[in-house]
Short mmCIF file of C-alpha atoms in Angstrom, two decimals:
data_model
loop_
_atom_site.label_atom_id
_atom_site.label_comp_id
_atom_site.label_asym_id
_atom_site.label_seq_id
_atom_site.Cartn_x
_atom_site.Cartn_y
_atom_site.Cartn_z
CA MET A 1168 -0.11 -0.05 -0.17
CA LYS A 1169 1.56 3.31 -1.05
CA LYS A 1170 0.98 6.53 1.14
CA ARG A 1171 1.09 9.95 -0.14
CA LYS A 1172 1.91 13.33 1.59
CA TYR A 1173 3.17 16.77 0.63
CA VAL A 1174 6.33 17.87 2.49
CA ILE A 1175 8.61 20.50 2.79
CA PRO A 1176 12.39 20.42 4.01
CA GLY A 1177 12.44 19.23 7.63
CA ASP A 1178 8.90 17.74 7.62
CA VAL A 1179 8.72 14.36 9.51
CA VAL A 1180 7.73 11.88 6.87
CA ALA A 1181 7.78 8.77 8.92
CA GLU A 1182 8.78 7.72 12.47
CA GLY A 1183 10.48 4.32 13.78
CA ASP A 1184 11.45 1.25 11.70
CA TYR A 1185 11.73 3.00 7.90
CA SER A 1186 14.67 3.08 5.78
CA PRO A 1187 15.36 6.57 4.33
CA GLY A 1188 15.50 6.57 0.45
CA PRO A 1189 16.13 9.36 -1.85
CA ASN A 1190 15.97 13.21 -0.30
CA THR A 1191 15.29 11.72 3.08
CA TYR A 1192 17.41 11.32 6.21
CA ARG A 1193 17.38 9.75 9.44
CA ASP A 1194 17.33 11.86 12.85
CA GLY A 1195 17.14 9.49 15.59
CA GLU A 1196 13.82 7.67 15.36
CA ARG A 1197 12.62 10.13 12.63
CA ILE A 1198 13.00 10.31 9.07
CA LEU A 1199 12.97 13.76 7.69
CA ALA A 1200 12.23 15.32 4.11
CA THR A 1201 15.25 17.27 2.67
CA LYS A 1202 13.22 18.84 -0.41
CA VAL A 1203 9.69 20.27 -1.37
CA GLY A 1204 7.94 17.22 -2.84
CA ILE A 1205 5.65 14.26 -2.55
CA ALA A 1206 6.46 11.70 0.17
CA GLU A 1207 5.81 8.10 -0.59
CA ILE A 1208 5.91 5.38 2.05
CA GLU A 1209 6.05 1.95 0.40
CA ASP A 1210 6.66 -1.23 2.85
CA ASN A 1211 9.28 0.23 5.19
CA ARG A 1212 11.16 2.21 2.63
CA VAL A 1213 10.47 6.26 2.41
CA HIS A 1214 11.34 8.62 -0.09
CA VAL A 1215 10.41 12.12 -1.54
CA VAL A 1216 9.60 12.90 -5.12
CA PRO A 1217 10.91 16.40 -5.51
CA VAL A 1218 8.87 19.00 -7.24
CA LYS A 1219 11.92 20.86 -8.37
CA GLY A 1220 15.68 20.21 -8.68
CA LYS A 1221 18.34 19.92 -11.02
CA TYR A 1222 19.21 16.98 -13.03
CA ILE A 1223 21.64 14.41 -11.38
CA PRO A 1224 23.38 12.31 -14.21
CA ARG A 1225 23.12 8.39 -13.55
CA GLN A 1226 24.81 6.07 -15.51
CA GLY A 1227 22.87 4.70 -18.43
CA ASP A 1228 20.44 7.31 -18.80
CA THR A 1229 19.63 8.88 -22.14
CA VAL A 1230 20.14 12.88 -22.01
CA VAL A 1231 20.07 15.54 -25.05
CA GLY A 1232 22.74 18.16 -24.41
CA VAL A 1233 24.12 21.31 -26.30
CA ILE A 1234 27.86 21.45 -27.37
CA VAL A 1235 29.27 24.48 -25.65
CA ASP A 1236 33.09 23.97 -26.41
CA TYR A 1237 35.69 21.59 -27.70
CA ASN A 1238 39.15 20.91 -27.58
CA VAL A 1239 41.63 18.09 -29.43
CA LEU A 1240 40.37 15.31 -27.14
CA SER A 1241 36.99 16.13 -26.32
CA TRP A 1242 33.70 18.22 -26.52
CA THR A 1243 31.82 20.06 -23.58
CA VAL A 1244 28.50 19.51 -23.43
CA ASP A 1245 25.84 21.26 -21.52
CA ILE A 1246 23.42 18.82 -20.30
CA ASN A 1247 21.00 21.15 -18.10
CA SER A 1248 22.88 19.36 -14.92
CA ILE A 1249 25.02 20.57 -12.26
CA PHE A 1250 28.06 19.97 -14.02
CA TYR A 1251 29.02 20.13 -17.69
CA ALA A 1252 29.45 16.48 -19.38
CA TYR A 1253 32.54 15.45 -21.69
CA LEU A 1254 32.25 13.75 -24.67
CA LEU A 1255 35.67 12.27 -25.64
CA ALA A 1256 36.26 12.22 -29.06
CA LYS A 1257 36.90 7.92 -29.45
CA GLU A 1258 33.12 7.90 -28.36
CA VAL A 1259 32.05 9.59 -31.33
CA LEU A 1260 34.45 9.26 -34.35
CA ARG A 1261 33.74 5.67 -35.80
CA LYS A 1262 36.07 3.76 -37.88
CA GLY A 1263 35.55 4.01 -41.49
CA SER A 1264 35.97 6.48 -44.53
CA LEU A 1265 36.97 9.83 -44.20
CA GLU A 1266 33.55 10.99 -45.38
CA LYS A 1267 31.81 9.21 -42.51
CA MET A 1268 34.12 10.90 -39.81
CA ALA A 1269 33.38 14.32 -41.33
CA GLU A 1270 29.59 13.39 -40.93
CA ASN A 1271 30.39 13.02 -37.05
CA LYS A 1272 31.84 16.26 -36.61
CA LEU A 1273 30.29 18.39 -34.02
CA GLU A 1274 30.23 22.16 -33.67
CA VAL A 1275 29.66 24.32 -30.92
CA GLY A 1276 25.77 24.91 -30.56
CA ASP A 1277 24.86 21.67 -31.98
CA ALA A 1278 22.17 19.56 -29.88
CA ILE A 1279 23.15 15.79 -29.35
CA VAL A 1280 21.38 12.81 -28.10
CA ALA A 1281 23.78 11.01 -25.92
CA ARG A 1282 24.02 8.26 -23.28
CA VAL A 1283 25.60 8.76 -19.71
CA LEU A 1284 28.68 6.35 -20.07
CA ALA A 1285 30.18 7.12 -16.45
CA PHE A 1286 29.41 9.64 -13.30
CA ASP A 1287 30.10 9.95 -9.66
CA LEU A 1288 30.07 13.10 -7.79
CA SER A 1289 33.94 13.16 -7.66
CA ARG A 1290 34.09 13.69 -11.43
CA ASP A 1291 32.34 15.13 -14.34
CA PRO A 1292 29.89 13.07 -16.43
CA LEU A 1293 31.08 11.08 -19.43
CA LEU A 1294 28.93 10.90 -22.45
CA THR A 1295 28.78 8.36 -25.31
CA LEU A 1296 27.33 8.59 -28.83
CA ARG A 1297 27.89 4.86 -29.50
CA GLY A 1298 24.36 3.30 -29.56
CA PRO A 1299 20.92 3.05 -31.43
CA GLY A 1300 19.27 6.16 -31.62
CA LEU A 1301 22.26 8.37 -30.36
CA GLY A 1302 23.98 11.07 -32.41
CA ARG A 1303 23.44 14.86 -33.38
CA VAL A 1304 20.15 16.27 -33.70
CA SER A 1305 19.54 17.19 -37.10
CA ASP A 1306 16.16 18.33 -37.22
CA GLY A 1307 13.30 19.13 -34.67
CA GLU A 1308 12.67 21.39 -31.88
CA LEU A 1309 14.14 21.28 -28.19
CA VAL A 1310 11.82 21.55 -25.31
CA ARG A 1311 13.02 22.16 -21.95
CA VAL A 1312 10.96 20.90 -18.88
CA SER A 1313 11.65 20.39 -15.30
CA PRO A 1314 13.67 17.25 -14.83
CA SER A 1315 11.56 15.71 -12.34
CA SER A 1316 8.49 15.71 -14.54
CA ILE A 1317 10.21 13.54 -17.01
CA TYR A 1318 9.40 10.58 -14.84
CA ARG A 1319 5.65 11.22 -15.40
CA LEU A 1320 6.23 11.29 -19.40
CA ILE A 1321 8.09 7.88 -19.68
CA ASP A 1322 7.97 5.92 -16.39
CA ARG A 1323 4.43 4.67 -16.64
CA ARG A 1324 4.96 2.06 -19.03
CA GLU A 1325 5.85 4.35 -21.39
CA ARG A 1326 2.40 5.30 -22.02
CA LEU A 1327 2.05 8.98 -22.36
CA ASN A 1328 5.05 9.69 -24.68
CA LYS A 1329 3.64 6.88 -27.00
CA MET A 1330 0.13 8.49 -26.60
CA ILE A 1331 1.52 11.92 -27.48
CA GLU A 1332 3.61 10.36 -30.39
CA GLU A 1333 0.52 8.59 -31.79
CA ALA A 1334 -1.92 11.61 -31.51
CA THR A 1335 0.41 14.18 -33.17
CA GLY A 1336 2.50 12.11 -35.48
CA CYS A 1337 5.71 13.47 -34.05
CA LYS A 1338 8.77 11.59 -32.84
CA LEU A 1339 9.82 12.34 -29.24
CA THR A 1340 13.30 11.78 -28.06
CA VAL A 1341 13.17 12.10 -24.18
CA GLY A 1342 16.06 12.82 -22.50
CA MET A 1343 16.20 12.42 -18.61
CA ASN A 1344 17.59 15.57 -18.15
CA GLY A 1345 14.36 17.39 -18.91
CA VAL A 1346 15.26 18.21 -22.46
CA ILE A 1347 12.81 16.51 -25.25
CA VAL A 1348 13.42 16.38 -28.93
CA ILE A 1349 10.30 16.65 -30.93
CA GLU A 1350 10.48 15.81 -34.80
CA GLY A 1351 7.63 16.34 -37.07
CA SER A 1352 5.03 18.67 -38.95
CA PRO A 1353 4.83 22.13 -37.46
CA GLU A 1354 1.02 21.35 -36.23
CA GLY A 1355 2.06 18.25 -34.49
CA THR A 1356 5.27 19.99 -32.93
CA SER A 1357 3.01 22.47 -31.40
CA LEU A 1358 0.36 19.95 -30.18
CA ALA A 1359 3.08 18.00 -28.79
CA ILE A 1360 4.44 20.72 -26.92
CA ARG A 1361 1.19 21.94 -25.43
CA ALA A 1362 0.92 18.38 -24.20
CA ILE A 1363 4.25 18.28 -22.70
CA ARG A 1364 3.43 21.27 -20.81
CA LEU A 1365 0.35 19.85 -19.58
CA VAL A 1366 2.43 16.90 -18.13
CA GLU A 1367 4.84 19.28 -16.73
CA SER A 1368 2.24 21.31 -14.88
CA GLU A 1369 0.04 18.37 -13.74
CA ASP A 1370 1.13 15.83 -11.06
CA ARG A 1371 -2.12 13.82 -10.44
CA PRO A 1372 -1.45 10.82 -12.51
CA ASP A 1373 -5.20 9.88 -12.93
CA VAL A 1374 -6.16 13.41 -13.93
CA LEU A 1375 -2.95 13.70 -16.06
CA THR A 1376 -4.00 10.72 -18.45
CA LYS A 1377 -7.68 11.94 -18.92
CA SER A 1378 -6.75 15.48 -19.70
CA ILE A 1379 -4.43 14.62 -22.41
CA LYS A 1380 -6.71 12.27 -23.53
CA SER A 1381 -9.60 14.95 -23.65
CA MET A 1382 -7.10 17.46 -25.40
CA PHE A 1383 -6.25 15.18 -28.25
CA ASP A 1384 -10.03 14.43 -28.59
CA MET A 1385 -10.72 17.87 -29.12
CA GLY A 1386 -8.53 18.01 -32.14
CA GLY A 1387 -5.94 20.24 -30.22
CA MET B 992 12.36 55.93 30.32
CA GLY B 993 8.87 54.64 29.46
CA LYS B 994 8.89 56.22 25.74
CA LEU B 995 8.63 52.93 23.94
CA VAL B 996 5.85 51.03 25.97
CA ASP B 997 2.88 52.94 27.61
CA GLU B 998 1.10 52.12 30.64
CA GLN B 999 -0.98 49.77 29.11
CA GLY B 1000 1.77 47.70 27.78
CA ARG B 1001 1.39 48.95 24.04
CA ARG B 1002 4.63 49.46 22.03
CA VAL B 1003 5.38 52.52 19.74
CA ASP B 1004 3.54 50.88 16.62
CA GLY B 1005 0.56 49.71 18.71
CA ARG B 1006 1.65 46.13 19.10
CA GLY B 1007 1.49 44.12 22.62
CA LEU B 1008 4.82 42.64 24.02
CA ASN B 1009 4.62 39.33 22.72
CA GLU B 1010 3.31 40.30 19.25
CA MET B 1011 5.00 40.35 15.84
CA ARG B 1012 4.84 42.71 13.09
CA PRO B 1013 2.65 41.20 10.15
CA VAL B 1014 4.77 38.79 7.85
CA LYS B 1015 3.96 37.92 4.11
CA ILE B 1016 6.07 35.64 2.05
CA GLU B 1017 5.65 34.83 -1.84
CA VAL B 1018 7.52 31.98 -3.43
CA GLY B 1019 8.98 32.01 -6.82
CA VAL B 1020 8.84 35.58 -7.70
CA LEU B 1021 11.96 35.37 -9.99
CA LYS B 1022 11.70 33.80 -13.35
CA ASN B 1023 15.77 33.89 -14.22
CA ALA B 1024 16.68 32.39 -10.67
CA ASP B 1025 16.62 28.74 -9.79
CA GLY B 1026 14.80 29.64 -6.37
CA SER B 1027 13.62 32.78 -5.08
CA ALA B 1028 11.22 34.52 -2.40
CA TYR B 1029 10.06 37.80 -1.31
CA ILE B 1030 9.17 38.69 2.36
CA GLU B 1031 7.48 41.71 3.92
CA HIS B 1032 8.28 41.65 7.47
CA GLY B 1033 7.00 44.95 9.16
CA LYS B 1034 8.24 47.52 6.85
CA ASN B 1035 10.97 45.11 5.66
CA LYS B 1036 10.98 44.44 2.03
CA ILE B 1037 13.41 41.96 0.91
CA ILE B 1038 13.74 40.03 -2.19
CA VAL B 1039 16.24 36.77 -2.33
CA ALA B 1040 17.49 34.74 -5.51
CA VAL B 1041 19.18 31.58 -5.17
CA TYR B 1042 21.23 30.13 -8.08
CA GLY B 1043 22.53 26.57 -8.31
CA PRO B 1044 24.04 23.90 -7.49
CA LYS B 1045 26.27 25.02 -10.50
CA GLU B 1046 29.82 24.57 -11.56
CA VAL B 1047 32.24 26.72 -9.59
CA HIS B 1048 34.00 29.74 -11.06
CA PRO B 1049 36.44 30.60 -10.77
CA ARG B 1050 37.50 26.81 -10.87
CA HIS B 1051 39.99 26.83 -8.15
CA LEU B 1052 37.35 27.82 -5.54
CA ALA B 1053 35.60 24.33 -5.64
CA LEU B 1054 35.83 22.31 -2.74
CA PRO B 1055 36.30 18.47 -3.03
CA ASP B 1056 33.89 17.29 -0.68
CA ARG B 1057 31.26 19.82 -0.32
CA MET B 1058 29.18 22.68 -1.89
CA PHE B 1059 30.67 26.27 -1.86
CA ILE B 1060 27.98 28.72 -0.77
CA ARG B 1061 28.32 32.31 -1.70
CA CYS B 1062 25.99 35.05 0.28
CA ARG B 1063 25.47 38.54 -0.67
CA TYR B 1064 23.33 40.80 1.79
CA HIS B 1065 22.79 43.96 0.24
CA MET B 1066 20.89 47.33 1.01
CA SER B 1067 19.46 49.14 -1.94
CA PRO B 1068 20.43 52.90 -1.84
CA PHE B 1069 16.70 53.53 -1.56
CA SER B 1070 16.13 51.12 1.32
CA VAL B 1071 16.51 53.65 3.92
CA GLN B 1072 15.72 57.32 4.69
CA GLU B 1073 18.91 58.99 3.60
CA ARG B 1074 20.76 57.69 0.39
CA LYS B 1075 22.90 54.64 1.42
CA SER B 1076 25.96 54.16 -0.61
CA PRO B 1077 25.58 51.12 -2.88
CA GLN B 1078 28.91 49.87 -1.84
CA PRO B 1079 28.99 46.86 0.48
CA SER B 1080 29.57 48.37 3.93
CA ARG B 1081 31.42 46.83 6.82
CA ARG B 1082 27.95 45.78 8.02
CA GLU B 1083 26.72 44.23 5.15
CA ILE B 1084 29.67 42.30 4.61
CA GLU B 1085 29.59 40.65 8.23
CA LEU B 1086 25.71 40.39 7.95
CA SER B 1087 26.42 38.31 4.52
CA LYS B 1088 28.69 35.95 6.55
CA VAL B 1089 26.43 35.42 9.60
CA ILE B 1090 23.51 34.72 7.14
CA ARG B 1091 25.54 32.31 5.11
CA GLU B 1092 26.78 30.51 8.29
CA ALA B 1093 22.83 30.52 9.53
CA LEU B 1094 21.70 28.82 6.28
CA GLU B 1095 24.83 26.46 5.69
CA ALA B 1096 24.28 24.61 8.98
CA ALA B 1097 20.57 23.61 7.41
CA ILE B 1098 21.91 23.08 3.85
CA MET B 1099 23.24 19.47 3.31
CA ILE B 1100 26.32 20.70 1.48
CA GLU B 1101 28.03 17.46 1.14
CA GLU B 1102 25.40 16.21 -0.94
CA TYR B 1103 26.63 18.24 -4.06
CA PRO B 1104 30.61 18.70 -3.95
CA ARG B 1105 32.42 20.61 -6.34
CA THR B 1106 29.32 22.93 -6.89
CA ALA B 1107 28.75 26.71 -6.26
CA LEU B 1108 25.48 27.91 -4.64
CA ASP B 1109 24.56 31.65 -5.02
CA ILE B 1110 22.28 33.53 -2.55
CA PHE B 1111 21.69 36.88 -3.25
CA ILE B 1112 19.71 39.09 -0.85
CA GLU B 1113 18.34 42.42 -1.68
CA VAL B 1114 16.85 44.64 0.80
CA LEU B 1115 14.27 46.93 -1.10
CA GLU B 1116 13.15 48.69 2.30
CA SER B 1117 14.67 48.24 5.63
CA ASP B 1118 13.13 48.14 9.08
CA GLY B 1119 14.36 46.51 12.26
CA GLY B 1120 15.51 42.90 12.13
CA SER B 1121 16.51 42.47 8.23
CA ARG B 1122 18.74 39.87 8.98
CA GLY B 1123 16.16 37.97 10.56
CA ALA B 1124 13.93 38.60 7.56
CA SER B 1125 16.65 37.75 5.24
CA ILE B 1126 17.23 34.46 6.64
CA THR B 1127 13.54 33.51 6.83
CA ALA B 1128 13.21 34.63 2.96
CA ALA B 1129 16.44 32.94 1.86
CA SER B 1130 15.36 29.51 3.31
CA VAL B 1131 12.27 29.75 1.39
CA ALA B 1132 14.10 30.44 -1.62
CA LEU B 1133 16.30 27.32 -1.03
CA ALA B 1134 13.23 25.33 -0.59
CA ASN B 1135 12.07 26.81 -3.91
CA ALA B 1136 15.38 25.89 -5.75
CA GLY B 1137 15.23 22.34 -4.80
CA ILE B 1138 18.36 22.81 -2.62
CA PRO B 1139 18.55 19.67 -0.10
CA MET B 1140 17.97 20.89 3.59
CA ARG B 1141 17.91 19.18 6.85
CA ASP B 1142 15.17 21.89 7.84
CA MET B 1143 13.91 25.23 7.13
CA VAL B 1144 15.32 28.02 9.02
CA ALA B 1145 13.15 30.31 10.32
CA SER B 1146 14.23 33.68 12.15
CA CYS B 1147 13.31 36.31 14.59
CA ALA B 1148 14.54 38.73 16.92
CA VAL B 1149 13.84 39.66 20.69
CA GLY B 1150 14.81 42.63 22.64
CA LYS B 1151 14.54 44.73 25.89
CA ILE B 1152 12.94 47.98 25.64
CA ASP B 1153 12.09 50.14 28.56
CA GLY B 1154 12.81 46.97 30.90
CA HIS B 1155 10.20 44.86 29.12
CA ILE B 1156 11.54 41.69 26.92
CA VAL B 1157 9.41 42.19 23.90
CA LEU B 1158 9.41 40.24 20.58
CA ASP B 1159 10.43 41.33 17.08
CA LEU B 1160 11.92 44.78 17.08
CA ASN B 1161 11.11 47.62 14.84
CA ASP B 1162 13.72 50.15 13.63
CA GLN B 1163 12.63 52.61 16.39
CA GLU B 1164 12.96 50.04 19.03
CA ASP B 1165 16.26 48.41 17.97
CA LYS B 1166 17.94 51.81 17.75
CA GLU B 1167 16.35 53.25 20.99
CA GLY B 1168 16.20 49.95 23.11
CA GLU B 1169 18.47 48.21 25.20
CA VAL B 1170 19.15 44.94 23.94
CA ASP B 1171 18.49 43.11 20.43
CA LEU B 1172 18.81 39.60 20.38
CA PRO B 1173 18.40 38.08 16.59
CA VAL B 1174 17.79 34.21 16.71
CA ALA B 1175 17.69 31.69 13.66
CA TYR B 1176 16.22 28.58 14.46
CA MET B 1177 15.36 25.16 12.86
CA PRO B 1178 12.08 24.08 14.24
CA ASN B 1179 11.88 20.45 13.73
CA LEU B 1180 15.42 19.89 14.81
CA ASN B 1181 15.00 22.10 17.88
CA ARG B 1182 18.30 23.77 16.97
CA ILE B 1183 19.73 27.47 16.82
CA THR B 1184 21.71 28.30 13.86
CA LEU B 1185 22.24 32.06 14.62
CA LEU B 1186 22.21 33.83 18.01
CA GLN B 1187 23.95 37.54 18.43
CA MET B 1188 23.36 39.84 21.19
CA ASP B 1189 23.51 43.61 21.20
CA GLY B 1190 23.49 45.14 24.81
CA LYS B 1191 23.21 43.46 28.01
CA LEU B 1192 20.64 40.85 29.80
CA LEU B 1193 20.34 39.17 33.21
CA HIS B 1194 20.72 35.46 33.04
CA GLU B 1195 16.99 34.87 33.87
CA GLU B 1196 16.14 37.66 31.35
CA PHE B 1197 18.48 35.97 28.89
CA ASP B 1198 16.52 32.60 29.22
CA ARG B 1199 13.18 34.13 28.91
CA ALA B 1200 14.10 36.04 25.74
CA LEU B 1201 15.47 32.91 24.14
CA ASP B 1202 12.18 31.28 24.76
CA LEU B 1203 10.30 34.16 23.31
CA ALA B 1204 12.51 34.16 20.11
CA VAL B 1205 12.02 30.66 19.70
CA HIS B 1206 8.05 31.02 20.22
CA GLY B 1207 8.52 33.67 17.39
CA CYS B 1208 10.38 31.56 14.95
CA GLU B 1209 7.71 29.01 15.37
CA GLN B 1210 5.34 31.35 14.23
CA ILE B 1211 7.52 32.69 11.16
CA TYR B 1212 7.91 28.94 10.34
CA GLY B 1213 4.05 28.36 10.14
CA ILE B 1214 4.22 31.44 7.49
CA GLN B 1215 7.10 29.77 5.64
CA ARG B 1216 5.18 26.51 5.30
CA SER B 1217 1.83 28.02 4.21
CA ALA B 1218 3.51 30.26 1.51
CA LEU B 1219 5.36 27.07 0.25
CA GLN B 1220 2.33 24.96 0.36
CA ASP B 1221 0.20 27.72 -1.25
CA TYR B 1222 2.60 27.77 -4.12
CA TYR B 1223 3.42 24.11 -4.87
CA PHE B 1224 0.13 22.29 -3.55
CA LYS B 1225 -2.78 24.66 -3.86
CA GLN B 1226 -2.46 25.81 -7.61
CA ASP B 1227 -5.11 23.54 -8.73
CA ARG B 1228 -6.38 21.54 -5.77
#
């Protein structure tokens, strides 16, 4: 049974034999929240889903970033996080003809879809472009949302983003860092952006799916 | 004697001895900042902006095991009766330091090593107790920015005027009274993060004053809580 509760920093989420999860800590017998958000108690685990906060990279996450700098060995990428990420040249350039290598050249200002290769708080995150669906973004629109709302878009068995894709005919590439690439017709894109903004502002799961559905049923 | 408190125990602005000035807090008033808050505490009008956690510039200031916090308390030239020079005064530099330390006790600085956090506090109109109002508002702005904190920090001053221990001094009481004692307090942890005293108190008076200050901080905490709740959880329910 899941229990939900709105909390601000310092609020007692649970008392007694619980183990503190993300955004909570133990003070004696009590578990306290460290952020504004929704506390969830499941079995004996407690955690807080923050309403706001910066993206913290996790190994394996797909992110959308923008190149801000480069040197001989690597590109520096703004991934909307607390640190810049680094993309080493060997993670970009593939073996092959010179033409192929030139195709992969990245310039400052280019947007890329990448995967987080490694990260811990003592080092800057490393990215890779090796993998299906990764690489430079050649077309489409970037939409920035708060990273905590990304989970609403994808985590519930990937229903909402698929729903938006089907209704608008656009292709969505969702970066866990809160940046989304939308590719498609101008009308579909603007409809998709409105749907994403709705996902960002509405955090009640039951209401959310319903209101997205009714938005598409009305024809946008 | 007797000009700050009359025979009925009323103060210069009509308040009782244990009564606080009206306090109003707004959350998320600045779009460009990661977190922000605006407070009106009596005649104080203060705006706080928080930026971070972010990369540290210049690079050498980064700390390998914790967050680097910068805090700037600044009074606008128009915040007082006579124009104040915009250059940070000795007092403002000191207040920046004590406010930073009062907040640093609550922020989980070890969660984000090698990052920086900027706290900008701008006093638009000043009254007595502006450091307390700044801490109160900064704490709300930090919560708005999603910075992990052990607890909120609420702050309030007590003082002694005409021989009475009173809550929340205004500008005149601060200047003409005998004692000013600002306190910042973490209500859920029951810990004090700032304690300063200007003047002299008897031991017994000090105990009484501190109890009153904690009582005041708890009232302020209630206002912080409802400001955050109104902003985040009441918009559409």
